[in-house]
Coordinates of C-alpha atoms and ligand atoms in Angstrom, one line a residue:
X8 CA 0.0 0.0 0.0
X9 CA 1.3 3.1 -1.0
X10 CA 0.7 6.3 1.7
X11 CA 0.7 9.4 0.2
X12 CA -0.7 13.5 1.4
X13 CA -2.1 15.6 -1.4
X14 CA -3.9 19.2 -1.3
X15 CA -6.9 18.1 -3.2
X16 CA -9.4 14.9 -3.7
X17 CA -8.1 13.0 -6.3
X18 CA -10.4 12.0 -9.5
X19 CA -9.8 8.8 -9.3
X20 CA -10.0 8.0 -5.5
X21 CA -13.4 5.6 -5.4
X22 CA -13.7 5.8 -1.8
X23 CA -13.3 8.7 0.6
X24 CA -12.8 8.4 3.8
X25 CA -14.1 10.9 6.9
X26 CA -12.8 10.6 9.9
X27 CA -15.6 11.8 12.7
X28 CA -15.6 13.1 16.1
X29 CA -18.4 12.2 18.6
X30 CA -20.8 14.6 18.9
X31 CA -21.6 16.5 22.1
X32 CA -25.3 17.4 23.5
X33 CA -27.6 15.5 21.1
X34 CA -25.4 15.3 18.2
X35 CA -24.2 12.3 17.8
X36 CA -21.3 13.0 15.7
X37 CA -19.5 16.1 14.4
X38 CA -19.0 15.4 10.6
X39 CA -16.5 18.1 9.5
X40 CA -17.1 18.3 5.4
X41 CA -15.6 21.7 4.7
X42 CA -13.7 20.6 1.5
X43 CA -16.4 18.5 0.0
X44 CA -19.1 19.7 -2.4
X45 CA -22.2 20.9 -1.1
X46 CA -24.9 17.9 -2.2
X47 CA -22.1 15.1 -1.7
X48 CA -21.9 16.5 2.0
X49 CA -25.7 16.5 2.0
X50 CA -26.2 13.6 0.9
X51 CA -23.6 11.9 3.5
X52 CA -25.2 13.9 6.4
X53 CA -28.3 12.3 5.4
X54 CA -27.1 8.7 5.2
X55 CA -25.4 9.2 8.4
X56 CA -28.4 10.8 10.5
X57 CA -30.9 7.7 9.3
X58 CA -27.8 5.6 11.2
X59 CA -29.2 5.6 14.6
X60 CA -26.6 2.8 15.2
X61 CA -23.2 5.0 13.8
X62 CA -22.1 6.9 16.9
X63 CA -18.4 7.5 15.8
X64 CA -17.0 5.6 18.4
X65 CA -13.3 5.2 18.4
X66 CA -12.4 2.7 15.8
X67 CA -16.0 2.3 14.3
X68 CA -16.9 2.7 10.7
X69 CA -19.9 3.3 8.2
X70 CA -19.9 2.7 5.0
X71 CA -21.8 4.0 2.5
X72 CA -22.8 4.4 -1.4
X73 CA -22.5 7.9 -3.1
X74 CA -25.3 9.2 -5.5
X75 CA -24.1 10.0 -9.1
X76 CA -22.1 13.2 -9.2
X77 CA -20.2 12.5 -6.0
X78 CA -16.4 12.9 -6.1
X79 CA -16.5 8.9 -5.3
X80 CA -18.5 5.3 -5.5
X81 CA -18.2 5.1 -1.7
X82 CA -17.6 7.2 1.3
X83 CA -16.8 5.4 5.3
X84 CA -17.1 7.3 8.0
X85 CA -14.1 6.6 10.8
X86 CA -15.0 7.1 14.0
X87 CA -12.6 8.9 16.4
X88 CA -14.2 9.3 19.5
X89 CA -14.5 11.9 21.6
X90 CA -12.2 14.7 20.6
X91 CA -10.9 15.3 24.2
X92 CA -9.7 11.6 24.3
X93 CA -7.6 12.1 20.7
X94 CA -4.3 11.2 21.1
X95 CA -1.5 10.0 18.4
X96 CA -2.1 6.3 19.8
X97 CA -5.9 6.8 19.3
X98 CA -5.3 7.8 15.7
X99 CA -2.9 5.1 14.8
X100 CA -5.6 2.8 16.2
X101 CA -8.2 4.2 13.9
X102 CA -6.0 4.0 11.1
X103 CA -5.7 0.4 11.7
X104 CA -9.6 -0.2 12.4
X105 CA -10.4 1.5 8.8
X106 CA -7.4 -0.9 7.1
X107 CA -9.6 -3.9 8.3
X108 CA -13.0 -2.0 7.5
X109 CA -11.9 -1.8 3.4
X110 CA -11.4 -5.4 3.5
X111 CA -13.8 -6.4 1.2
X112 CA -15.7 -3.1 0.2
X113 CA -13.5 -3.2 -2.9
X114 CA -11.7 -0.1 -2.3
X115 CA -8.4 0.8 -4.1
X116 CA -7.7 4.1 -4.1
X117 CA -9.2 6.0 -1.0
X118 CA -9.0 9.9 -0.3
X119 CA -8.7 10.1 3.8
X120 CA -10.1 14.2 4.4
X121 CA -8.6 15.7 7.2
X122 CA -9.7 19.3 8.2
X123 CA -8.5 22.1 10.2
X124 CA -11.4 20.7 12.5
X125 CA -9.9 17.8 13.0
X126 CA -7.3 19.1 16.1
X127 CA -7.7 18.1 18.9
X128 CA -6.4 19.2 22.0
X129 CA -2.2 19.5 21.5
X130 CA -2.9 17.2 17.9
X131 CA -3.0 19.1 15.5
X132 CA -4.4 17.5 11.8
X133 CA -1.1 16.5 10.7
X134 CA -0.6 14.7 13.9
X135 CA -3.6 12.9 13.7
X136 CA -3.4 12.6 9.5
X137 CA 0.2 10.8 10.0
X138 CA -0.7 8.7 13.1
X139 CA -3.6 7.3 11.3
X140 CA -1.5 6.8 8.1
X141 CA 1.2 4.6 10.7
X142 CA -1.9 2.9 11.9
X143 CA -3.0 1.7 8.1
X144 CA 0.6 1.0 7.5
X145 CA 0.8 -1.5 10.6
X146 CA -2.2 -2.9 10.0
X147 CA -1.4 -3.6 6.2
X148 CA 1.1 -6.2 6.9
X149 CA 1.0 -9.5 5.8
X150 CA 3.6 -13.0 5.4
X151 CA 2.6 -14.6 2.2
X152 CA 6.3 -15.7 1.1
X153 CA 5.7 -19.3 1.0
X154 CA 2.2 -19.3 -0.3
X155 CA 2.8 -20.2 -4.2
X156 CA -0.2 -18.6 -5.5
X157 CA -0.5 -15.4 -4.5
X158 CA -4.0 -14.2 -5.5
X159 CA -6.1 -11.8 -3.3
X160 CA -8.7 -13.1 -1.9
X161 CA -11.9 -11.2 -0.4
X162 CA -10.2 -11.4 2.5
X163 CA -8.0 -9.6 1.7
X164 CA -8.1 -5.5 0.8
X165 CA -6.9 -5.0 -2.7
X166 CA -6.2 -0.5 -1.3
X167 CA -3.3 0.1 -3.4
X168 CA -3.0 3.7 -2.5
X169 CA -4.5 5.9 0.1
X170 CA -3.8 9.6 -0.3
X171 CA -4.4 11.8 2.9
X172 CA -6.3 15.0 1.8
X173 CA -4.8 17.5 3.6
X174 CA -4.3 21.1 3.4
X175 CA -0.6 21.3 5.4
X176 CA 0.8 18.5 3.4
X177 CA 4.2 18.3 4.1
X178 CA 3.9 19.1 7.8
X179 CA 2.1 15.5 7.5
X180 CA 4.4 13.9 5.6
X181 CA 7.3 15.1 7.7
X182 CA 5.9 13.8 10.7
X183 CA 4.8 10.5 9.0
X184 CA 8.2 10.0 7.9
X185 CA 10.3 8.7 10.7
X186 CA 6.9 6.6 11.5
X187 CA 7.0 4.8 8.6
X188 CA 10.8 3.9 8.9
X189 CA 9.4 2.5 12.5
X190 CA 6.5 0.4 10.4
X191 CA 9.4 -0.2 8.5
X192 CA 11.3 -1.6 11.5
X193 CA 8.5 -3.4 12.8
X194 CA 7.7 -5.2 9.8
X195 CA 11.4 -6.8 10.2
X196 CA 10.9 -8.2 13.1
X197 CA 7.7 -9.6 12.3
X198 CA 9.1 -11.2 9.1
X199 CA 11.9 -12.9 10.8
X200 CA 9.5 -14.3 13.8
X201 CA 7.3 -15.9 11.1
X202 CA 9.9 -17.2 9.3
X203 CA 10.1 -20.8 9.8
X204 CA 13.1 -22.5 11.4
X205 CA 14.3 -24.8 8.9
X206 CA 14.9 -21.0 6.5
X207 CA 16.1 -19.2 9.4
X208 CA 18.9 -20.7 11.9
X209 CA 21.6 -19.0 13.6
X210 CA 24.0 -19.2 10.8
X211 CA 21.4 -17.7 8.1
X212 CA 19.9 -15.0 10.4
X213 CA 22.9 -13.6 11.2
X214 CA 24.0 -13.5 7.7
X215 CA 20.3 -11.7 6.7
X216 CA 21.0 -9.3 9.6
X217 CA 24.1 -8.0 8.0
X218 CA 22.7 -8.0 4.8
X219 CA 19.5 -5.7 6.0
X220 CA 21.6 -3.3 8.5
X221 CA 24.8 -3.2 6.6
X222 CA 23.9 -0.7 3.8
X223 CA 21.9 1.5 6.3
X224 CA 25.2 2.1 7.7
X225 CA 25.2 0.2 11.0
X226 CA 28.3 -1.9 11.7
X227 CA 27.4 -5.8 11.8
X228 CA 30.2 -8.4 13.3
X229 CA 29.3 -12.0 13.4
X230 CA 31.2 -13.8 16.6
X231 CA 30.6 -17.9 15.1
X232 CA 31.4 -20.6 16.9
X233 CA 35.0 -21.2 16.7
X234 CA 35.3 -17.6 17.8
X235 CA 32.7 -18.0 20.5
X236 CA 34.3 -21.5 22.2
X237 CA 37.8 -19.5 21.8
X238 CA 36.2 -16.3 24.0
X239 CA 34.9 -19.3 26.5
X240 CA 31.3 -18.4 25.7
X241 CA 30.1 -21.7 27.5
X242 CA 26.9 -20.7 28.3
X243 CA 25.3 -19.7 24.5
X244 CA 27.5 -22.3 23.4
X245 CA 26.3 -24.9 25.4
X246 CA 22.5 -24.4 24.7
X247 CA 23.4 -24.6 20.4
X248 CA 25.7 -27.7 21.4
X249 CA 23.2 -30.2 20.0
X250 CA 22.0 -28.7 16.7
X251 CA 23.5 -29.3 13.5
X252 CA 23.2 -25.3 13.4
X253 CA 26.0 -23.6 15.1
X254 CA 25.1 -20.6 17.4
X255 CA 26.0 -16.9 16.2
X256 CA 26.4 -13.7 18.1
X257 CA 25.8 -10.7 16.4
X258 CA 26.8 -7.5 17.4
X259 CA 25.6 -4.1 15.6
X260 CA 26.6 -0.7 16.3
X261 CA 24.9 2.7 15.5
X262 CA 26.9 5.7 16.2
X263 CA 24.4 8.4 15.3
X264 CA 25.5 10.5 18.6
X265 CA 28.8 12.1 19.8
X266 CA 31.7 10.2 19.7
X267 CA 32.5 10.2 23.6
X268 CA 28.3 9.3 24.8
X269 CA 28.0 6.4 25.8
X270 CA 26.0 3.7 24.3
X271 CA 22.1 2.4 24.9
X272 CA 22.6 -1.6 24.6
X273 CA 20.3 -3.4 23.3
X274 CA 20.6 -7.5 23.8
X275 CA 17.8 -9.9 22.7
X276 CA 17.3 -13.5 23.0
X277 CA 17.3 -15.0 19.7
X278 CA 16.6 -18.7 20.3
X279 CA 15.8 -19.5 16.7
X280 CA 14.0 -22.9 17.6
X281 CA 12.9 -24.4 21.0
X282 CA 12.7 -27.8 21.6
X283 CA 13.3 -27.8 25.1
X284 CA 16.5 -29.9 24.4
X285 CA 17.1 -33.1 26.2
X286 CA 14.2 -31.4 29.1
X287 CA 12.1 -31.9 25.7
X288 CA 9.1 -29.3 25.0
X289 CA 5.1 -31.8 24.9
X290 CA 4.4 -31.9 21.1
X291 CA 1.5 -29.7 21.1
X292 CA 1.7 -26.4 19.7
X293 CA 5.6 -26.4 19.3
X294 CA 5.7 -25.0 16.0
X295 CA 5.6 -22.0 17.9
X296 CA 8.9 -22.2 19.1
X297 CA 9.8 -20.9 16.6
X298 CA 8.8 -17.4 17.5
X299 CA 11.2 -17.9 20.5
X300 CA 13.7 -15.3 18.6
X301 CA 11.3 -12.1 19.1
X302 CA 13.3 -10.7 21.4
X303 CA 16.4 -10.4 18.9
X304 CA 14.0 -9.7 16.0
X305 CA 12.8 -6.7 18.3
X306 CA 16.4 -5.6 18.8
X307 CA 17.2 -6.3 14.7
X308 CA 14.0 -4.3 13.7
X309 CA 15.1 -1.4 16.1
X310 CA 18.4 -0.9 15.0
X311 CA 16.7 -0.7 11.4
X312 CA 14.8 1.9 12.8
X313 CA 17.0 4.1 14.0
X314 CA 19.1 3.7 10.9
X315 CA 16.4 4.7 9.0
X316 CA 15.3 7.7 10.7
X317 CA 18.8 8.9 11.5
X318 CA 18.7 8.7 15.3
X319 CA 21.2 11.0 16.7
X320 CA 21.7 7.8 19.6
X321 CA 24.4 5.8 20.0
X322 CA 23.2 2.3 20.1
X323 CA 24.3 -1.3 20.5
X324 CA 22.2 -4.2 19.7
X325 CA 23.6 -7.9 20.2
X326 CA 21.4 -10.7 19.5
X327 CA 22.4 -14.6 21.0
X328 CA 21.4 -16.7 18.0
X329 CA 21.5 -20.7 18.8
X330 CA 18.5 -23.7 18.4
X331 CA 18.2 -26.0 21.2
X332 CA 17.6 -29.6 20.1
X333 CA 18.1 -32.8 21.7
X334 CA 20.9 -35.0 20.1
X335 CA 23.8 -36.8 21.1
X336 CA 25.4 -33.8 21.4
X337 CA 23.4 -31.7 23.5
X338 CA 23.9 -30.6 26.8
X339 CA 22.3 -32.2 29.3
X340 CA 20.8 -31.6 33.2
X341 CA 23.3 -32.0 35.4
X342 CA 25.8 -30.0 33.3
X343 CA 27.9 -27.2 34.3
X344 CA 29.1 -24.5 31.8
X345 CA 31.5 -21.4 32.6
X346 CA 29.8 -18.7 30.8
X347 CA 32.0 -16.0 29.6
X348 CA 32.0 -13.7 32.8
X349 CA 33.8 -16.8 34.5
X350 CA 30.4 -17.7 36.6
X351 CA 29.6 -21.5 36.3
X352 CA 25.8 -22.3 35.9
X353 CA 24.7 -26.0 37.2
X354 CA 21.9 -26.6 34.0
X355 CA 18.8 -28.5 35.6
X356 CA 16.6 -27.8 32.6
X357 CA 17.8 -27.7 29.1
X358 CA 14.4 -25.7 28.4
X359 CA 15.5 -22.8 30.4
X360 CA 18.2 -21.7 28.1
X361 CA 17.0 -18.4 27.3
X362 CA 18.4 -17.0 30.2
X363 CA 22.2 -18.9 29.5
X364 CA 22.2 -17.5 25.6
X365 CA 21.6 -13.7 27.4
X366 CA 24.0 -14.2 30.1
X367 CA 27.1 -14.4 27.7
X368 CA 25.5 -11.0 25.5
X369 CA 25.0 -9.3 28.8
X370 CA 28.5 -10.0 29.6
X371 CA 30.0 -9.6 26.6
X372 CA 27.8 -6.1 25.8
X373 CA 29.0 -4.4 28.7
X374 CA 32.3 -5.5 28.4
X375 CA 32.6 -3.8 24.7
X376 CA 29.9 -0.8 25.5
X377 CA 30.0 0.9 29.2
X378 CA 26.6 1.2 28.3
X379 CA 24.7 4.4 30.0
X380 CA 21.6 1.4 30.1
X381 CA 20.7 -1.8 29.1
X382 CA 17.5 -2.9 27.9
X383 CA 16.9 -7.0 27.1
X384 CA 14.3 -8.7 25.6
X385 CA 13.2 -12.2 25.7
X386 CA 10.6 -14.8 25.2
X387 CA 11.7 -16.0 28.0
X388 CA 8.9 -17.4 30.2
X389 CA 5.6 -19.3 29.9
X390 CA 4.9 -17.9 33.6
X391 CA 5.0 -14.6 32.3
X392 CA 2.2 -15.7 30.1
X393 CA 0.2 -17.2 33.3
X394 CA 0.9 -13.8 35.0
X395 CA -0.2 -11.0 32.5
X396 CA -1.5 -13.2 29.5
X397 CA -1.0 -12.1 25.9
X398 CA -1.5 -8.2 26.6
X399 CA 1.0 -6.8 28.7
X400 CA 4.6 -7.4 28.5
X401 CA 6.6 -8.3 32.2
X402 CA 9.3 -5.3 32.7
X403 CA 11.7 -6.3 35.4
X404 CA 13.5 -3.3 35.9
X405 CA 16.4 -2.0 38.7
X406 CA 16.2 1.6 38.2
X407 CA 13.3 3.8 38.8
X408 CA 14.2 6.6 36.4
X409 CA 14.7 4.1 33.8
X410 CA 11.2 2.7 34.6
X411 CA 9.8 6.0 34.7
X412 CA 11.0 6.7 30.8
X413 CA 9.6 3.0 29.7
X414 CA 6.5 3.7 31.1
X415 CA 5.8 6.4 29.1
X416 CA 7.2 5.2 25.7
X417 CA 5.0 2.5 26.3
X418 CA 2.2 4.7 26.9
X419 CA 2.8 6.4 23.8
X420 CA 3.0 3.6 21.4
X421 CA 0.4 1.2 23.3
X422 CA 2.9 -1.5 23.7
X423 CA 1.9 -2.7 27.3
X424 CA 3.9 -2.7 29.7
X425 CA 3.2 -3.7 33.6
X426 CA 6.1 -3.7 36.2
X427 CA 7.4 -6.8 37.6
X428 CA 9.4 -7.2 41.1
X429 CA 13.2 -7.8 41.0
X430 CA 13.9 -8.8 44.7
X431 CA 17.3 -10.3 46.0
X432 CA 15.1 -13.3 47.4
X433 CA 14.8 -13.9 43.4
X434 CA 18.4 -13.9 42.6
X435 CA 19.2 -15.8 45.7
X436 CA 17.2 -18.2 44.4
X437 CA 19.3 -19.0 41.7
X438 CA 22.7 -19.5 43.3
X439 CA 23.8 -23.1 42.8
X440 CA 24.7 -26.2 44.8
X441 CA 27.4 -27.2 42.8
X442 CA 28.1 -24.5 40.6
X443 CA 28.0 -20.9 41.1
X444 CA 24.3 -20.4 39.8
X445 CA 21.7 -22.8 38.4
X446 CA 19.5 -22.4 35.6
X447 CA 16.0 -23.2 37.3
X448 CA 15.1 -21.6 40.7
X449 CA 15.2 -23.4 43.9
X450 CA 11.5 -22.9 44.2
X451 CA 10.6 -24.4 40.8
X452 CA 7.4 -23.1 39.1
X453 CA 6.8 -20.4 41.8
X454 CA 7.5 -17.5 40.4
X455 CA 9.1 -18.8 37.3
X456 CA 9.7 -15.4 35.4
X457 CA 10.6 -13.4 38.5
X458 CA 13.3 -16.2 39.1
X459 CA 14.5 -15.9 35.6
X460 CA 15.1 -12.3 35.9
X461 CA 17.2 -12.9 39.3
X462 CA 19.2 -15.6 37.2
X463 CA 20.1 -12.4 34.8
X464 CA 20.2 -9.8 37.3
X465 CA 23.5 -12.1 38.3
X466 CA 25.1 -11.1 34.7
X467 CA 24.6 -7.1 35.5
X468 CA 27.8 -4.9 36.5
X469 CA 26.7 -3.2 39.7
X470 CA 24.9 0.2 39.4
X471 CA 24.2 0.1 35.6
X472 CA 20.5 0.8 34.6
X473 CA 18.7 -2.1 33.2
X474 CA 15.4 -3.5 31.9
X475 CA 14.7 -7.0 31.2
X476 CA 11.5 -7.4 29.3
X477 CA 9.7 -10.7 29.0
X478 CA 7.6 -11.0 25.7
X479 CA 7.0 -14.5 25.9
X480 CA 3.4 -13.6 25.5
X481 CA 3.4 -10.6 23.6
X482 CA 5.5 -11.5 20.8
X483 CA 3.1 -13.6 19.3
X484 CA -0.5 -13.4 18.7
X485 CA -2.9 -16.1 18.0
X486 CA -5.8 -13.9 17.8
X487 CA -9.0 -13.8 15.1
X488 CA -8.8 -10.0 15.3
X489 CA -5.4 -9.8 13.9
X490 CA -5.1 -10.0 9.4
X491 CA -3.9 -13.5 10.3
X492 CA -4.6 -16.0 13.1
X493 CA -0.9 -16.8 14.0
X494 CA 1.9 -14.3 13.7
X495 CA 4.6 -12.1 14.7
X496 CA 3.8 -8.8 16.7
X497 CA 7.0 -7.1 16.4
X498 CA 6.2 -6.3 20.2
X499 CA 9.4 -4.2 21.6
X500 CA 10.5 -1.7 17.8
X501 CA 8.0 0.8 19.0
X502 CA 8.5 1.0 22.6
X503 CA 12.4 0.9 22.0
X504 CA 12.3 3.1 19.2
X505 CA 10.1 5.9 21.4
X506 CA 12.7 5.2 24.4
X507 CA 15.3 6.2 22.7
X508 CA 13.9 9.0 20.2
X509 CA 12.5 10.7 23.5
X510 CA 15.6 10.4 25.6
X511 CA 18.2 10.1 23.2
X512 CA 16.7 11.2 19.9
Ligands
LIG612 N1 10.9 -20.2 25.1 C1 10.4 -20.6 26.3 C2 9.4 -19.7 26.9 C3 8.1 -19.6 26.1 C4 7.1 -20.4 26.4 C5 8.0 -18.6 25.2 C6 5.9 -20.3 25.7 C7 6.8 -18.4 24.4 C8 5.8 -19.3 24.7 C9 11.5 -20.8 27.3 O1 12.8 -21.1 26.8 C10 11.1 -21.9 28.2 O2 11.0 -23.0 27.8 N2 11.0 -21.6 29.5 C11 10.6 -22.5 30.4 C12 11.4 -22.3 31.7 C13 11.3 -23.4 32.7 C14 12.0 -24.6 32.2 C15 12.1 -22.9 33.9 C16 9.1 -22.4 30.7 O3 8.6 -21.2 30.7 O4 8.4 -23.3 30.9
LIG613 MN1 13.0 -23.2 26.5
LIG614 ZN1 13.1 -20.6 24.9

């Protein structure tokens, strides 16, 4: 779909859109018409009053047909909901609401009219032209690579182009911009969680990393194995020991700030299949495991991001790339690996190996960085999905003013986030019997993602400001309200993207 802001309807558009406020006293709506013609604003006021049901709630639509003479076939009204409620989120959610509407009306080429009347409060028309564009553009995605005809069905909208009819143009654009370079982030990481594991494996992922990120001008090194067992990365290593695939490390650098500032690091758990290992997974559902690389696909996307959109951040993202399978080779319960800061880690669970493939990053990222904070992302947990479900994402952080700024870039992109406790109980929990730590907590299920934190809290240098964020269950969607009924959120560009333009720029 191709987004677009133009001064004027077009000729050709066949349906125009209007996005409408709720009305106050007994209005039920406020349509703002201004720059359509007098009868075709009639006419749609008239359609729109005999729909006692259309109340322009947030997100609802109503389509109609256009008499003869009318600038278009078809016009849908978007609702935006109260005015005083607007916000950049709201719009972006409305944008996506009138993506899904168009499925099957037909439309190709829509005119979306935005009026002076459309500010709201501190939004003005651009704001909420551009947030509703970033909304379509979300929405719009789809993974059809392996599907070998590729024919639209009803299902699907055939909207090639939708041109924002807007009087500031370029003020729109502008601000839609660096959104779309997000979209453009987040579709990355979505691509690479629904990519299937038998196309995308340590070795290949890293090498499609370099090839996306290199000619944005972020620096890519790939650590492989021979480099990794050299370094005495035992923990990462240990958890791609019985695959076939060899784990990777990839380490990517963005120096859009001053030379001498030091870095944000990003590290993300990039497990790119989950069988549990020798602690094998019950067959049910494990296709999924292959998702259980969001967290580095959130950390990939975001460095696209920023490349994209210039940040003026300096940034470092390193992503643990290994598959855990059972084989001869594998490691086994019982084990004990030296990771590479020199702690040994007693493995009791060959499933819990998330947290051993971010122990070496964490390690190894402040080693290299000095990093002013660190923010880590991981499908780490199935407790984190029995805690807060599929909507909000766990946020185990040590530093209150660090909290503080996540809270609010999540607020602002409506990625959920809901903080979790870090307590020394926790990382007691994980010290070991026969090795320094142990990879499942002394009180077993209890508390399973608040324990997996403490085992990582173990891998942080003293006084450094850092986040762990568990998106075990917001990676992933299995949802009938999403465009497909299993795929990849990109959960984690947005709110890491807002983080740092906010803070950092
Ligand atoms: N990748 C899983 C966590 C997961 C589960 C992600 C479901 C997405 C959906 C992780 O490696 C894992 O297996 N965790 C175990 C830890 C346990 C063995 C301590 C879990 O959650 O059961
Ligand atoms: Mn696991
Ligand atoms: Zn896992």
């Amino acid at each position: 779909m191709d987004i677009n802001f133009v001064k004027t309807i077009q000729k050709d558009a066949d349906t125009i859109i209007l996005p409408v406020y709720e009305g106050t006293d007994e209005k039920r709506f406020d349509l703002i018409t201004g720059s359509l013609d007098t009868a075709t604003a009639k006419a749609i006021e008239t359609i729109a009053n005999k729909s006692k049901s259309f109340k322009a709630k947030h997100g609802s639509t109503l389509l109609m047909n256009l008499p003869e003479g009318a600038p278009a076939d078809h016009a849908i009204l978007l609702g935006l909901g109260q005015a005083g409620d607007m916000t950049p989120y709201k719009a972006e959610e409305a944008g996506g609401k009138l993506f899904a509407a168009l499925k099957g009306t037909g439309a190709t080429l829509i005119n979306i009219i935005i009026e002076t009347g459309h500010a709201a409060g501190d939004n003005s028309p651009s704001t909420i032209a551009a947030h509703i564009a970033y909304g379509m553009e979300l929405r719009s995605y789809k993974f059809d690579l392996y599907k070998s005809k590729k024919k639209d069905n009803e299902d699907e909208t055939p909207v090639v182009r939708a041109a924002f009819v807007i009087s500031t143009d370029n003020e729109a654009e502008n601000i839609f911009t660096p959104l779309k370079c997000v979209a453009s982030g987040v579709y990355t990481a979505r691509d690479f969680v629904n990519e299937p594991p038998n196309t995308l494996y340590p070795e290949s992922y890293a090498a499609q990393i370099k090839e996306q990120l290199k000619p944005l001008g972020v620096s890519v090194e790939i650590l492989d194995e021979k480099k990794m067992i050299k370094m005495g990365m035992g923990a990462i290593m240990a958890v791609g020991k019985g695959s076939e695939r060899q784990p990777r490390m990839v380490i990517m650098k963005w120096n859009g700030g001053a030379k001498n500032k030091h870095p944000v690091l990003l590290v993300g758990k990039g497990v790119t299949f989950d069988t549990g290992g020798i602690s094998i997974k019950p067959g049910a559902g494990m296709d999924e495991m292959k998702m259980d690389m969001g967290g580095s696909a959130a950390v990939v996307g975001t460095m696209k991001a920023l490349a994209l959109r210039k940040s003026k951040a300096n940034v470092i993202g390193i992503v643990g790339l290994a598959e855990n399978m059972p084989s001869h080779n594998a490691y086994r319960p019982g084990d004990i690996v030296k990771s590479y800061s020199g702690k040994t880690i007693e493995v009791l669970n060959t499933d819990a190996e998330g947290r051993l493939v971010l122990a070496d990053c964490l390690t190894y990222g402040q080693e290299i960085a000095n990093p002013e904070a660190i923010i880590d992302l991981a499908t780490l947990t199935g407790a984190i999905m029995v805690a807060l479900g599929h909507e909000y994402c766990g946020g185990f952080v040590n530093n209150d003013e660090l909290w503080g700024k996540l809270e609010s870039s999540s607020a602002r992109t409506g990625e959920k986030l809901w903080r979790m406790p870090l307590d020394p109980v926790y990382k007691k929990d994980m010290e070991g019997t026969f090795g320094d730590l142990q990879n499942l907590g002394k009180s077993g299920r209890w508390g399973g993602s608040c324990t997996a934190a403490g085992f990582l809290e173990h891998f942080i240098n003293e006084g450094t400001p850092w986040a762990h964020l568990d998106i075990a269950g917001t990676a992933w969607i299995k949802s009938d309200k999403a465009t497909v009924p299993k795929y990849g959120t990109g959960f984690g560009v947005r709110i890491l993207n807002d983080f740092i333009a906010e803070y950092y720029e």
